[in-house]
Structures are given as C-alpha cells and as structure tokens.
Amino acid sequence: MRFLDERVKTGLSAFSLKLGNAMKTTDYRGYILVGVVLLLSGARAWTQDSMLAATPPMGWNSWNHFACEVSDAVVRAQADAIVTSGMKSAGYTYILIDDCWQGTRDAAGYIRPNAKFPDMKALANYVHSKGLKIGIYSSPGPKTCGGYEGSYGHEEQDARTYADWEVDYLKYDLCSYDGMGDQVAAYKKMGDALKKTGRPMVYALCQYGMEKGWQWGASVGGNLWRTDDDIRDEYYTMAELGFGQNGLEQFAGPGHWNDPDMLEIGNGGMTTDEYRTQMTLWCILAAPLIAGNNLAAMDAETRGLLTNPEVIGIDQDTVGMQGHRIKQEGPIEVWMKPLKDGSVAVGLFNRGWGAMPVTVDFRDAGLSSTTVIRDLWAREDLGSFREKYTATVPQHGAVLLNIKRGT
Ligand code: GLA
C-alpha cells in the first residue's frame, strides 16, 4: 500500500466497507460495480500523480550563474540554500548539475566525474537527504558544449551509471552531435537507455528547437524539450524566447513540456519589472521553472519574484495547458492560460518604453461579460468588472490576473 496515493486508499477502503456490508445482504453486484469504478478512478489519479513531470519541473540549474565553476561544494551549498530560502517549500525540488562535471572514462568505458566532484553518489545522497532530487547533464555527441566527455557510443553505460548514482533527471544537450546523423534516433537511444535502467529519470532534451523538437520530443521519451537557443540575462533575448512560444501550446501537457530555457531572475542583468515579465510569461507558458541564480546569495526581491505561491500556482495548474497570445498591438501583448477550475490566468505585458495602459477584453479570453478579478503578484482581489479591465503596466513589465466568471 506504500505506493498508493490517498485517493486509491480511500477507494479501496470504501470498497471493502461496502463489500463487507453487501456480503451481509444478498445483493452485492451493485457494490462490486461501485468498487470497480472507485478502483479504476483511483488508479487513474495515481497514474497521473506518479507520472514523471506531471506538472512542469521546478528546480535550480548550475549553468546560468556558475557555468564551469560548478563543483561538489557549490551544489551542496545550493541544495542547502534552496531549503533555507523557502524555494523548496515553494515547489523547487530539482538540483541540476549542468555541463563541466565530467572527467575521463575508465578502462571499461564508464564515465567518471572530474576532480571537482570527488564522489557523485555521496553528493546525490546529500541532495536526497534534503528531500530534493538531483539531475545531471550529457550530450549525444562525443563532446558536450563545454568540450567535456559526451555519451556517444556509451549511452547504456552512462544511463546505468546515472541510475547507480540515483540520478533523477538528465539534460541531454545536442552540442557536438549536430551534423553527425539523425538526432531523433540519437535522442531515442538515450531515452531507451534511461528506460532500461528501470529508474524513473526526467529526460530533458536540449537541441534548441532544431527539427521541430516539440513534434517528436515526447515520442523519444522526452519530458521537456528546449524550443530555442540559449537564454541570456538580458531583456531582449528573454523576451524573444518567451513571446516566441506562441503557437507551440498544442505540444505541451502533463508529462511533456515546451522549454523556453531557464530563469535568469536574480542574476543582475535585468530590472525587477523585466524579471517579473520572465516569471509571469513562463508561468502562463506552463514552462519548467528552473532558477539559474546563486540561491545562497539571493536578496528578498529575487526571492519574492521566485516564490509567490499564486504566481507559481498558474504554472503548476494540474490541467497542464500552455497559454497563448490573445492580443497584440504594437508593444502591448495580452496572453491567457485556461485553468483547471474553469477560470483563466491573463498576463498583461508592455514590451515598449514607458508605462502604458493594457486592456483585456473578456470576450477575447472566452469569458462572460461580468468577471471577478484577482491580481496575483499583489495577491489582492480587485473586484467585479464588466466587458474589460485595464491596468497600467510599467516599461518591460507585466501584470498577472486570475479572472473568474462573475454573476
Ligand atoms: C548549451 C545549453 C546550455 C548549457 C550549455 C553548457 O549551450 O543550451 O543550457 O547547458 O550548453 O555547455
């Protein structure tokens, strides 16, 4: 019973209670039917909950801030900080080691970490001891983007090594495989190798959206796939990636997500309003929320942007629908994301200079003329509105609303 979730357990005990009572009478067929239905619906809920990446993965990755300065000590310090900063409680649970951890292969071809990672299994144990999960990075090519050892020709060995270390997540980055052959086959090879280990590992494809990765990513076992080139800690690159996701929404859903790359919030290259735009847009997009800053030296403002529960709730909504643009007028954009409870999240964005009024017309969001609105960043109910709502949005800024049907 350890592996059954509460709904399965409730279904089972309700079933045995009813069956027990029914046995005392003679008409037990109806009860058996009820029990079977309860079991089936419980099992479905269990499958959904236990699905890898049922909602977009949340965590921290070493690349954006530390690049090749990553080490065992850095990873331990980030694991400590993700807990003490409140990030773990907000939902960030994956600690992801990106490029530059690899050493050489042993005589049998097994990969060994370099000197900065003296004992990968001990590091994984440390991360797990904090109730977190650990991820690692490789490439289908002979070399990673940083020039370290890739998995080419060693896919099964590497997958087995990751499983032995109890790794929970693999980012697999095209790098030197580009031009070497059929990349779909290369990604499938590692997807199959991961499955063969029997250990559930989130499989993150990183091939920058080449060959429309979103069309075949899930078929090779991918749980997420990058849709574009690398993010930089700068507004125009971030905006091009984020706003460029429109149209890809049909490829995202529970277990398989479009990935417009990691968060830069807290790295210093953007204003608070620009970082708010990244968080707002990524949540509307149901994008993976992978922080890329130094969690051990995070100020209160950064923490506030990364951990607002109502904002994160939009990203993690269990129906798993990626949002899309419903209006664009020059530098003004309005996006909406349908939510499980029938309400919608609406993002109001100003990509231009100076503050500007941005209006959402409720009909564009598929809503009735009367609505009730809550501002999710401010965590404040705004009241009832008819036909439309307008907010003044700062330069390069965003407002995130939850809009429900009114009466
Ligand atoms: C590529 C990826 C980045 C990062 C680096 C590491 O550029 O897109 O996210 O993993 O490689 O070398």
GROMACS .gro file of C-alpha atoms in nm, residues 42-326:
model
  285
   42GLY     CA    1  -0.828   0.591  -0.803
   43ALA     CA    2  -0.578   0.412  -1.025
   44ARG     CA    3  -0.613   0.683  -1.290
   45ALA     CA    4  -0.545   0.954  -1.032
   46TRP     CA    5  -0.247   0.756  -0.907
   47THR     CA    6  -0.104   0.721  -1.259
   48GLN     CA    7  -0.142   1.095  -1.314
   49ASP     CA    8   0.029   1.182  -0.984
   50SER     CA    9   0.311   0.936  -1.033
   51MET     CA   10   0.371   1.046  -1.394
   52LEU     CA   11   0.717   1.198  -1.432
   53ALA     CA   12   0.685   1.575  -1.475
   54ALA     CA   13   0.306   1.568  -1.438
   55THR     CA   14   0.343   1.945  -1.391
   56PRO     CA   15   0.636   2.148  -1.529
   57PRO     CA   16   0.958   2.058  -1.341
   58MET     CA   17   1.078   2.314  -1.085
   59GLY     CA   18   1.430   2.343  -0.951
   60TRP     CA   19   1.771   2.503  -0.987
   61ASN     CA   20   2.043   2.454  -1.251
   62SER     CA   21   2.410   2.545  -1.221
   63TRP     CA   22   2.470   2.683  -1.573
   64ASN     CA   23   2.331   3.038  -1.581
   65HIS     CA   24   2.522   3.159  -1.278
   66PHE     CA   25   2.814   2.919  -1.224
   67ALA     CA   26   2.881   2.781  -1.576
   68CYS     CA   27   3.203   2.573  -1.545
   69GLU     CA   28   3.268   2.696  -1.190
   70VAL     CA   29   3.027   2.430  -1.066
   71SER     CA   30   3.162   2.186  -0.805
   72ASP     CA   31   3.051   1.948  -0.532
   73ALA     CA   32   3.073   2.235  -0.280
   74VAL     CA   33   2.864   2.467  -0.499
   75VAL     CA   34   2.594   2.202  -0.546
   76ARG     CA   35   2.579   2.128  -0.171
   77ALA     CA   36   2.555   2.499  -0.092
   78GLN     CA   37   2.273   2.546  -0.343
   79ALA     CA   38   2.090   2.242  -0.204
   80ASP     CA   39   2.120   2.395   0.145
   81ALA     CA   40   2.001   2.733   0.020
   82ILE     CA   41   1.705   2.601  -0.180
   83VAL     CA   42   1.571   2.467   0.151
   84THR     CA   43   1.658   2.759   0.383
   85SER     CA   44   1.542   3.026   0.136
   86GLY     CA   45   1.190   2.880   0.113
   87MET     CA   46   1.238   2.780  -0.252
   88LYS     CA   47   1.184   2.411  -0.175
   89SER     CA   48   0.858   2.487   0.006
   90ALA     CA   49   0.752   2.691  -0.296
   91GLY     CA   50   0.796   2.379  -0.514
   92TYR     CA   51   1.155   2.393  -0.644
   93THR     CA   52   1.288   2.041  -0.588
   94TYR     CA   53   1.540   1.953  -0.862
   95ILE     CA   54   1.907   2.041  -0.814
   96LEU     CA   55   2.054   2.013  -1.162
   97ILE     CA   56   2.424   1.987  -1.239
   98ASP     CA   57   2.482   2.120  -1.590
   99ASP     CA   58   2.798   2.091  -1.803
  100CYS     CA   59   3.156   2.058  -1.672
  101TRP     CA   60   3.123   1.777  -1.415
  102GLN     CA   61   3.270   1.502  -1.638
  103GLY     CA   62   3.615   1.351  -1.613
  104THR     CA   63   3.755   1.063  -1.819
  105ARG     CA   64   3.622   0.712  -1.879
  106ASP     CA   65   3.770   0.410  -1.702
  107ALA     CA   66   3.918   0.113  -1.891
  108ALA     CA   67   3.572  -0.043  -1.927
  109GLY     CA   68   3.428   0.281  -2.069
  110TYR     CA   69   3.237   0.402  -1.763
  111ILE     CA   70   3.229   0.779  -1.709
  112ARG     CA   71   3.397   0.924  -1.400
  113PRO     CA   72   3.338   1.272  -1.263
  114ASN     CA   73   3.629   1.517  -1.264
  115ALA     CA   74   3.821   1.629  -0.955
  116LYS     CA   75   3.560   1.892  -0.865
  117PHE     CA   76   3.313   1.608  -0.796
  118PRO     CA   77   3.503   1.357  -0.580
  119ASP     CA   78   3.204   1.131  -0.511
  120MET     CA   79   2.889   1.173  -0.718
  121LYS     CA   80   2.695   0.908  -0.526
  122ALA     CA   81   2.770   1.081  -0.196
  123LEU     CA   82   2.660   1.412  -0.347
  124ALA     CA   83   2.335   1.255  -0.469
  125ASN     CA   84   2.279   1.112  -0.121
  126TYR     CA   85   2.332   1.457   0.029
  127VAL     CA   86   2.081   1.619  -0.209
  128HIS     CA   87   1.830   1.339  -0.148
  129SER     CA   88   1.873   1.371   0.230
  130LYS     CA   89   1.722   1.719   0.198
  131GLY     CA   90   1.411   1.585   0.026
  132LEU     CA   91   1.538   1.710  -0.310
  133LYS     CA   92   1.615   1.541  -0.642
  134ILE     CA   93   1.936   1.556  -0.842
  135GLY     CA   94   1.999   1.596  -1.214
  136ILE     CA   95   2.296   1.562  -1.442
  137TYR     CA   96   2.396   1.664  -1.795
  138SER     CA   97   2.540   1.498  -2.105
  139SER     CA   98   2.536   1.505  -2.485
  140PRO     CA   99   2.456   1.251  -2.758
  141GLY     CA  100   2.781   1.368  -2.923
  142PRO     CA  101   3.138   1.273  -2.829
  143LYS     CA  102   3.182   1.611  -2.655
  144THR     CA  103   2.949   1.838  -2.460
  145CYS     CA  104   2.911   2.205  -2.549
  146GLY     CA  105   3.183   2.283  -2.293
  147GLY     CA  106   3.418   2.028  -2.453
  148TYR     CA  107   3.374   1.761  -2.182
  149GLU     CA  108   3.312   1.390  -2.239
  150GLY     CA  109   2.974   1.320  -2.406
  151SER     CA  110   2.777   0.994  -2.417
  152TYR     CA  111   2.837   0.899  -2.782
  153GLY     CA  112   2.885   0.521  -2.804
  154HIS     CA  113   2.837   0.488  -2.425
  155GLU     CA  114   2.465   0.563  -2.390
  156GLU     CA  115   2.366   0.248  -2.199
  157GLN     CA  116   2.673   0.259  -1.978
  158ASP     CA  117   2.606   0.624  -1.891
  159ALA     CA  118   2.238   0.566  -1.820
  160ARG     CA  119   2.336   0.278  -1.589
  161THR     CA  120   2.594   0.496  -1.415
  162TYR     CA  121   2.336   0.772  -1.356
  163ALA     CA  122   2.093   0.513  -1.219
  164ASP     CA  123   2.367   0.374  -0.988
  165TRP     CA  124   2.430   0.726  -0.859
  166GLU     CA  125   2.049   0.757  -0.813
  167VAL     CA  126   2.016   1.049  -1.051
  168ASP     CA  127   1.659   1.172  -1.109
  169TYR     CA  128   1.693   1.394  -1.420
  170LEU     CA  129   1.910   1.408  -1.732
  171LYS     CA  130   1.956   1.714  -1.956
  172TYR     CA  131   2.083   1.585  -2.291
  173ASP     CA  132   2.239   1.860  -2.499
  174LEU     CA  133   2.295   1.821  -2.876
  175CYS     CA  134   2.633   2.003  -2.894
  176SER     CA  135   2.889   1.802  -3.095
  177TYR     CA  136   2.625   1.562  -3.229
  178ASP     CA  137   2.498   1.840  -3.456
  179GLY     CA  138   2.565   1.723  -3.813
  180MET     CA  139   2.667   1.370  -3.707
  181GLY     CA  140   2.344   1.197  -3.802
  182ASP     CA  141   1.978   1.151  -3.721
  183GLN     CA  142   1.924   1.339  -3.396
  184VAL     CA  143   1.580   1.185  -3.337
  185ALA     CA  144   1.746   0.842  -3.330
  186ALA     CA  145   2.022   0.974  -3.102
  187TYR     CA  146   1.770   1.112  -2.852
  188LYS     CA  147   1.567   0.790  -2.869
  189LYS     CA  148   1.878   0.586  -2.798
  190MET     CA  149   1.932   0.764  -2.466
  191GLY     CA  150   1.557   0.768  -2.393
  192ASP     CA  151   1.553   0.389  -2.432
  193ALA     CA  152   1.871   0.350  -2.228
  194LEU     CA  153   1.719   0.551  -1.941
  195LYS     CA  154   1.403   0.339  -1.950
  196LYS     CA  155   1.608   0.020  -1.949
  197THR     CA  156   1.766   0.115  -1.616
  198GLY     CA  157   1.423   0.092  -1.451
  199ARG     CA  158   1.493   0.413  -1.258
  200PRO     CA  159   1.249   0.699  -1.331
  201MET     CA  160   1.457   0.990  -1.462
  202VAL     CA  161   1.310   1.308  -1.611
  203TYR     CA  162   1.451   1.334  -1.964
  204ALA     CA  163   1.517   1.693  -2.076
  205LEU     CA  164   1.602   1.736  -2.443
  206CYS     CA  165   1.823   2.030  -2.529
  207GLN     CA  166   1.857   2.073  -2.905
  208TYR     CA  167   1.742   2.434  -2.928
  209GLY     CA  168   1.418   2.352  -3.115
  210MET     CA  169   1.601   2.218  -3.421
  211GLU     CA  170   1.398   1.988  -3.644
  212LYS     CA  171   1.088   2.100  -3.453
  213GLY     CA  172   1.183   1.902  -3.142
  214TRP     CA  173   0.838   1.965  -2.995
  215GLN     CA  174   0.687   1.737  -3.262
  216TRP     CA  175   0.889   1.428  -3.170
  217GLY     CA  176   1.029   1.501  -2.822
  218ALA     CA  177   0.764   1.302  -2.637
  219SER     CA  178   0.795   1.004  -2.875
  220VAL     CA  179   1.162   0.952  -2.777
  221GLY     CA  180   1.073   0.962  -2.407
  222GLY     CA  181   1.132   1.336  -2.353
  223ASN     CA  182   0.955   1.509  -2.065
  224LEU     CA  183   1.062   1.854  -2.184
  225TRP     CA  184   1.248   1.997  -2.479
  226ARG     CA  185   1.414   2.327  -2.541
  227THR     CA  186   1.232   2.519  -2.812
  228ASP     CA  187   1.500   2.774  -2.896
  229ASP     CA  188   1.854   2.897  -2.849
  230ASP     CA  189   2.021   2.980  -2.515
  231ILE     CA  190   1.876   3.245  -2.289
  232ARG     CA  191   2.096   3.535  -2.176
  233ASP     CA  192   2.048   3.759  -1.874
  234GLU     CA  193   1.916   4.043  -2.088
  235TYR     CA  194   1.560   4.159  -2.166
  236TYR     CA  195   1.552   4.133  -2.545
  237THR     CA  196   1.683   3.777  -2.559
  238MET     CA  197   1.449   3.666  -2.280
  239ALA     CA  198   1.151   3.841  -2.447
  240GLU     CA  199   1.226   3.693  -2.788
  241LEU     CA  200   1.235   3.342  -2.639
  242GLY     CA  201   0.928   3.381  -2.418
  243PHE     CA  202   0.695   3.568  -2.650
  244GLY     CA  203   0.815   3.345  -2.936
  245GLN     CA  204   0.643   3.041  -2.782
  246ASN     CA  205   0.301   3.133  -2.917
  247GLY     CA  206   0.165   2.851  -3.134
  248LEU     CA  207   0.352   2.572  -2.953
  249GLU     CA  208   0.078   2.527  -2.691
  250GLN     CA  209  -0.067   2.218  -2.858
  251PHE     CA  210   0.257   2.025  -2.787
  252ALA     CA  211   0.261   2.080  -2.409
  253GLY     CA  212   0.072   1.884  -2.145
  254PRO     CA  213   0.121   1.669  -1.834
  255GLY     CA  214   0.446   1.475  -1.870
  256HIS     CA  215   0.574   1.667  -2.174
  257TRP     CA  216   0.657   2.038  -2.182
  258ASN     CA  217   0.797   2.305  -2.411
  259ASP     CA  218   1.105   2.461  -2.252
  260PRO     CA  219   1.195   2.820  -2.345
  261ASP     CA  220   1.512   2.780  -2.127
  262MET     CA  221   1.591   2.857  -1.766
  263LEU     CA  222   1.515   3.155  -1.546
  264GLU     CA  223   1.766   3.441  -1.518
  265ILE     CA  224   1.585   3.605  -1.225
  266GLY     CA  225   1.837   3.730  -0.969
  267ASN     CA  226   2.142   3.726  -1.197
  268GLY     CA  227   2.154   4.105  -1.223
  269GLY     CA  228   2.118   4.176  -1.596
  270MET     CA  229   1.752   4.283  -1.595
  271THR     CA  230   1.532   4.520  -1.397
  272THR     CA  231   1.278   4.390  -1.147
  273ASP     CA  232   0.997   4.458  -1.397
  274GLU     CA  233   1.186   4.264  -1.667
  275TYR     CA  234   1.237   3.970  -1.432
  276ARG     CA  235   0.868   3.990  -1.337
  277THR     CA  236   0.793   3.960  -1.707
  278GLN     CA  237   1.002   3.644  -1.731
  279MET     CA  238   0.828   3.482  -1.433
  280THR     CA  239   0.481   3.587  -1.548
  281LEU     CA  240   0.533   3.471  -1.904
  282TRP     CA  241   0.699   3.141  -1.804
  283CYS     CA  242   0.402   3.066  -1.575
  284ILE     CA  243   0.147   3.148  -1.847
  285LEU     CA  244   0.350   2.918  -2.076
  286ALA     CA  245   0.347   2.628  -1.826
  287ALA     CA  246   0.725   2.634  -1.873
  288PRO     CA  247   0.968   2.447  -1.649
  289LEU     CA  248   1.072   2.684  -1.367
  290ILE     CA  249   1.444   2.625  -1.330
  291ALA     CA  250   1.610   2.902  -1.133
  292GLY     CA  251   1.959   2.993  -1.253
  293ASN     CA  252   2.080   3.235  -0.987
  294ASN     CA  253   2.300   3.191  -0.681
  295LEU     CA  254   2.044   3.082  -0.423
  296ALA     CA  255   2.296   3.122  -0.142
  297ALA     CA  256   2.318   3.498  -0.202
  298MET     CA  257   1.961   3.581  -0.300
  299ASP     CA  258   1.804   3.913  -0.198
  300ALA     CA  259   1.445   3.948  -0.077
  301GLU     CA  260   1.323   4.093  -0.406
  302THR     CA  261   1.453   3.794  -0.606
  303ARG     CA  262   1.305   3.554  -0.353
  304GLY     CA  263   0.972   3.734  -0.382
  305LEU     CA  264   0.973   3.701  -0.761
  306LEU     CA  265   1.063   3.332  -0.749
  307THR     CA  266   0.837   3.215  -0.467
  308ASN     CA  267   0.498   3.389  -0.499
  309PRO     CA  268   0.264   3.089  -0.449
  310GLU     CA  269  -0.023   3.230  -0.652
  311VAL     CA  270   0.201   3.301  -0.949
  312ILE     CA  271   0.363   2.955  -0.927
  313GLY     CA  272   0.013   2.807  -0.898
  314ILE     CA  273  -0.058   2.924  -1.253
  315ASP     CA  274   0.249   2.741  -1.387
  316GLN     CA  275   0.171   2.427  -1.187
  317ASP     CA  276  -0.203   2.412  -1.259
  318THR     CA  277  -0.266   2.039  -1.296
  319VAL     CA  278  -0.464   2.055  -1.618
  320GLY     CA  279  -0.129   2.149  -1.777
  321MET     CA  280  -0.242   2.376  -2.058
  322GLN     CA  281   0.016   2.612  -2.207
  323GLY     CA  282  -0.118   2.964  -2.260
  324HIS     CA  283  -0.123   3.166  -2.579
  325ARG     CA  284  -0.147   3.524  -2.705
  326ILE     CA  285  -0.495   3.671  -2.743
   0.00000   0.00000   0.00000
